[in-house]
C-alpha cells in the first residue's frame, strides 16, 4: 500500500489513521492528586472536575493533553511528546499548535484556580504540579 503522504489526498484515510492512533481508553475516569487538589478526568464526557467543586468542559485535544499531563504529573513533558500523544505520530503539523491548545487549557483552569498549575519549563516543555 502506498504511504499516506505519497498517495493522493484521502481525508477518510487520514481520519482512520488518526482515530486509530490517538483515541486510547476513552471510557475511563482517572483520579489524580496534584498540589493537594483532587482531579477527576472523565474522557467520555471530557469533563475535568477539581475537588468535586468545579467542572471544566474541555475540547477533545485539551482532554488528551490533560490526561497526558496528569499521567506524568511532576515530570517535564516535552512539546513533541504531547504532540505525538494528542495528534499522533502519523500526522504532519506544526508543533506550535501545542502552545495554542496549552494556552486555552491553562485559561480554562485559571478560571477556577489562581495558581499556575501547568508551568512552562524553558526549552524543555511543560510540567503539571
GROMACS .gro file of C-alpha atoms in nm:
model
  129
    1UNK     CA    1   0.000   0.000   0.000
    2UNK     CA    2   0.124   0.349  -0.083
    3UNK     CA    3   0.222   0.554   0.222
    4UNK     CA    4  -0.046   0.807   0.303
    5UNK     CA    5   0.167   1.113   0.235
    6UNK     CA    6   0.273   0.986  -0.107
    7UNK     CA    7  -0.076   0.889  -0.217
    8UNK     CA    8  -0.335   1.136  -0.344
    9UNK     CA    9  -0.510   1.315  -0.059
   10UNK     CA   10  -0.766   1.095   0.112
   11UNK     CA   11  -0.949   1.257   0.401
   12UNK     CA   12  -1.114   0.934   0.515
   13UNK     CA   13  -0.781   0.751   0.523
   14UNK     CA   14  -0.623   1.026   0.732
   15UNK     CA   15  -0.917   1.021   0.975
   16UNK     CA   16  -0.891   0.640   1.010
   17UNK     CA   17  -0.519   0.654   1.087
   18UNK     CA   18  -0.573   0.945   1.324
   19UNK     CA   19  -0.854   0.777   1.516
   20UNK     CA   20  -0.662   0.450   1.546
   21UNK     CA   21  -0.353   0.620   1.691
   22UNK     CA   22  -0.499   0.887   1.918
   23UNK     CA   23  -0.805   0.751   2.093
   24UNK     CA   24  -0.690   0.518   2.371
   25UNK     CA   25  -0.920   0.405   2.654
   26UNK     CA   26  -1.191   0.667   2.610
   27UNK     CA   27  -1.428   0.519   2.864
   28UNK     CA   28  -1.211   0.561   3.173
   29UNK     CA   29  -1.228   0.802   3.461
   30UNK     CA   30  -0.899   0.890   3.614
   31UNK     CA   31  -0.838   1.032   3.961
   32UNK     CA   32  -0.523   1.226   4.047
   33UNK     CA   33  -0.399   1.444   4.331
   34UNK     CA   34  -0.182   1.742   4.244
   35UNK     CA   35  -0.074   2.010   4.493
   36UNK     CA   36  -0.336   1.899   4.745
   37UNK     CA   37  -0.617   1.916   4.489
   38UNK     CA   38  -0.811   1.617   4.361
   39UNK     CA   39  -0.869   1.595   3.987
   40UNK     CA   40  -1.105   1.362   3.806
   41UNK     CA   41  -1.085   1.346   3.429
   42UNK     CA   42  -1.371   1.172   3.252
   43UNK     CA   43  -1.258   1.101   2.897
   44UNK     CA   44  -1.606   1.017   2.769
   45UNK     CA   45  -1.763   1.349   2.866
   46UNK     CA   46  -1.434   1.545   2.854
   47UNK     CA   47  -1.515   1.691   3.197
   48UNK     CA   48  -1.235   1.780   3.438
   49UNK     CA   49  -1.355   1.800   3.798
   50UNK     CA   50  -1.146   1.978   4.059
   51UNK     CA   51  -1.213   1.879   4.423
   52UNK     CA   52  -1.570   1.783   4.327
   53UNK     CA   53  -1.642   2.158   4.330
   54UNK     CA   54  -1.563   2.274   3.980
   55UNK     CA   55  -1.638   2.117   3.645
   56UNK     CA   56  -1.448   2.231   3.340
   57UNK     CA   57  -1.562   2.131   2.993
   58UNK     CA   58  -1.266   2.051   2.770
   59UNK     CA   59  -1.246   2.004   2.397
   60UNK     CA   60  -1.109   1.673   2.273
   61UNK     CA   61  -0.747   1.787   2.234
   62UNK     CA   62  -0.746   1.960   2.574
   63UNK     CA   63  -0.879   1.640   2.731
   64UNK     CA   64  -0.595   1.435   2.581
   65UNK     CA   65  -0.339   1.696   2.685
   66UNK     CA   66  -0.468   1.699   3.042
   67UNK     CA   67  -0.475   1.320   3.052
   68UNK     CA   68  -0.110   1.305   2.941
   69UNK     CA   69  -0.004   1.575   3.189
   70UNK     CA   70  -0.189   1.409   3.477
   71UNK     CA   71  -0.035   1.071   3.394
   72UNK     CA   72   0.308   1.237   3.403
   73UNK     CA   73   0.248   1.475   3.694
   74UNK     CA   74   0.563   1.625   3.837
   75UNK     CA   75   0.766   1.527   3.529
   76UNK     CA   76   0.871   1.753   3.247
   77UNK     CA   77   0.676   1.665   2.933
   78UNK     CA   78   0.820   1.783   2.603
   79UNK     CA   79   0.607   1.952   2.338
   80UNK     CA   80   0.700   1.674   2.098
   81UNK     CA   81   0.575   1.405   2.339
   82UNK     CA   82   0.248   1.596   2.385
   83UNK     CA   83   0.211   1.646   2.010
   84UNK     CA   84   0.268   1.277   1.936
   85UNK     CA   85   0.026   1.165   2.209
   86UNK     CA   86  -0.253   1.406   2.118
   87UNK     CA   87  -0.219   1.436   1.740
   88UNK     CA   88  -0.043   1.107   1.664
   89UNK     CA   89   0.286   1.020   1.502
   90UNK     CA   90   0.136   0.974   1.156
   91UNK     CA   91   0.022   1.333   1.111
   92UNK     CA   92   0.236   1.617   0.998
   93UNK     CA   93   0.170   1.950   1.162
   94UNK     CA   94   0.310   2.249   1.335
   95UNK     CA   95   0.443   2.188   1.686
   96UNK     CA   96   0.321   2.536   1.783
   97UNK     CA   97  -0.034   2.402   1.787
   98UNK     CA   98   0.061   2.252   2.125
   99UNK     CA   99   0.128   2.605   2.256
  100UNK     CA  100  -0.209   2.730   2.134
  101UNK     CA  101  -0.403   2.443   2.290
  102UNK     CA  102  -0.199   2.466   2.611
  103UNK     CA  103  -0.282   2.835   2.638
  104UNK     CA  104  -0.654   2.759   2.607
  105UNK     CA  105  -0.631   2.477   2.862
  106UNK     CA  106  -0.450   2.700   3.112
  107UNK     CA  107  -0.706   2.975   3.064
  108UNK     CA  108  -0.991   2.735   3.144
  109UNK     CA  109  -0.816   2.604   3.456
  110UNK     CA  110  -0.716   2.954   3.567
  111UNK     CA  111  -1.085   3.044   3.572
  112UNK     CA  112  -1.118   2.810   3.875
  113UNK     CA  113  -0.769   2.811   4.025
  114UNK     CA  114  -0.546   3.112   4.082
  115UNK     CA  115  -0.224   2.912   4.083
  116UNK     CA  116  -0.013   2.824   3.783
  117UNK     CA  117  -0.091   2.454   3.782
  118UNK     CA  118   0.078   2.392   3.445
  119UNK     CA  119   0.420   2.554   3.420
  120UNK     CA  120   0.637   2.607   3.116
  121UNK     CA  121   0.996   2.489   3.151
  122UNK     CA  122   1.201   2.695   2.906
  123UNK     CA  123   1.348   2.484   2.623
  124UNK     CA  124   1.211   2.164   2.778
  125UNK     CA  125   0.830   2.156   2.781
  126UNK     CA  126   0.560   2.161   3.047
  127UNK     CA  127   0.518   2.028   3.398
  128UNK     CA  128   0.200   1.975   3.596
  129UNK     CA  129   0.225   2.048   3.964
   0.00000   0.00000   0.00000
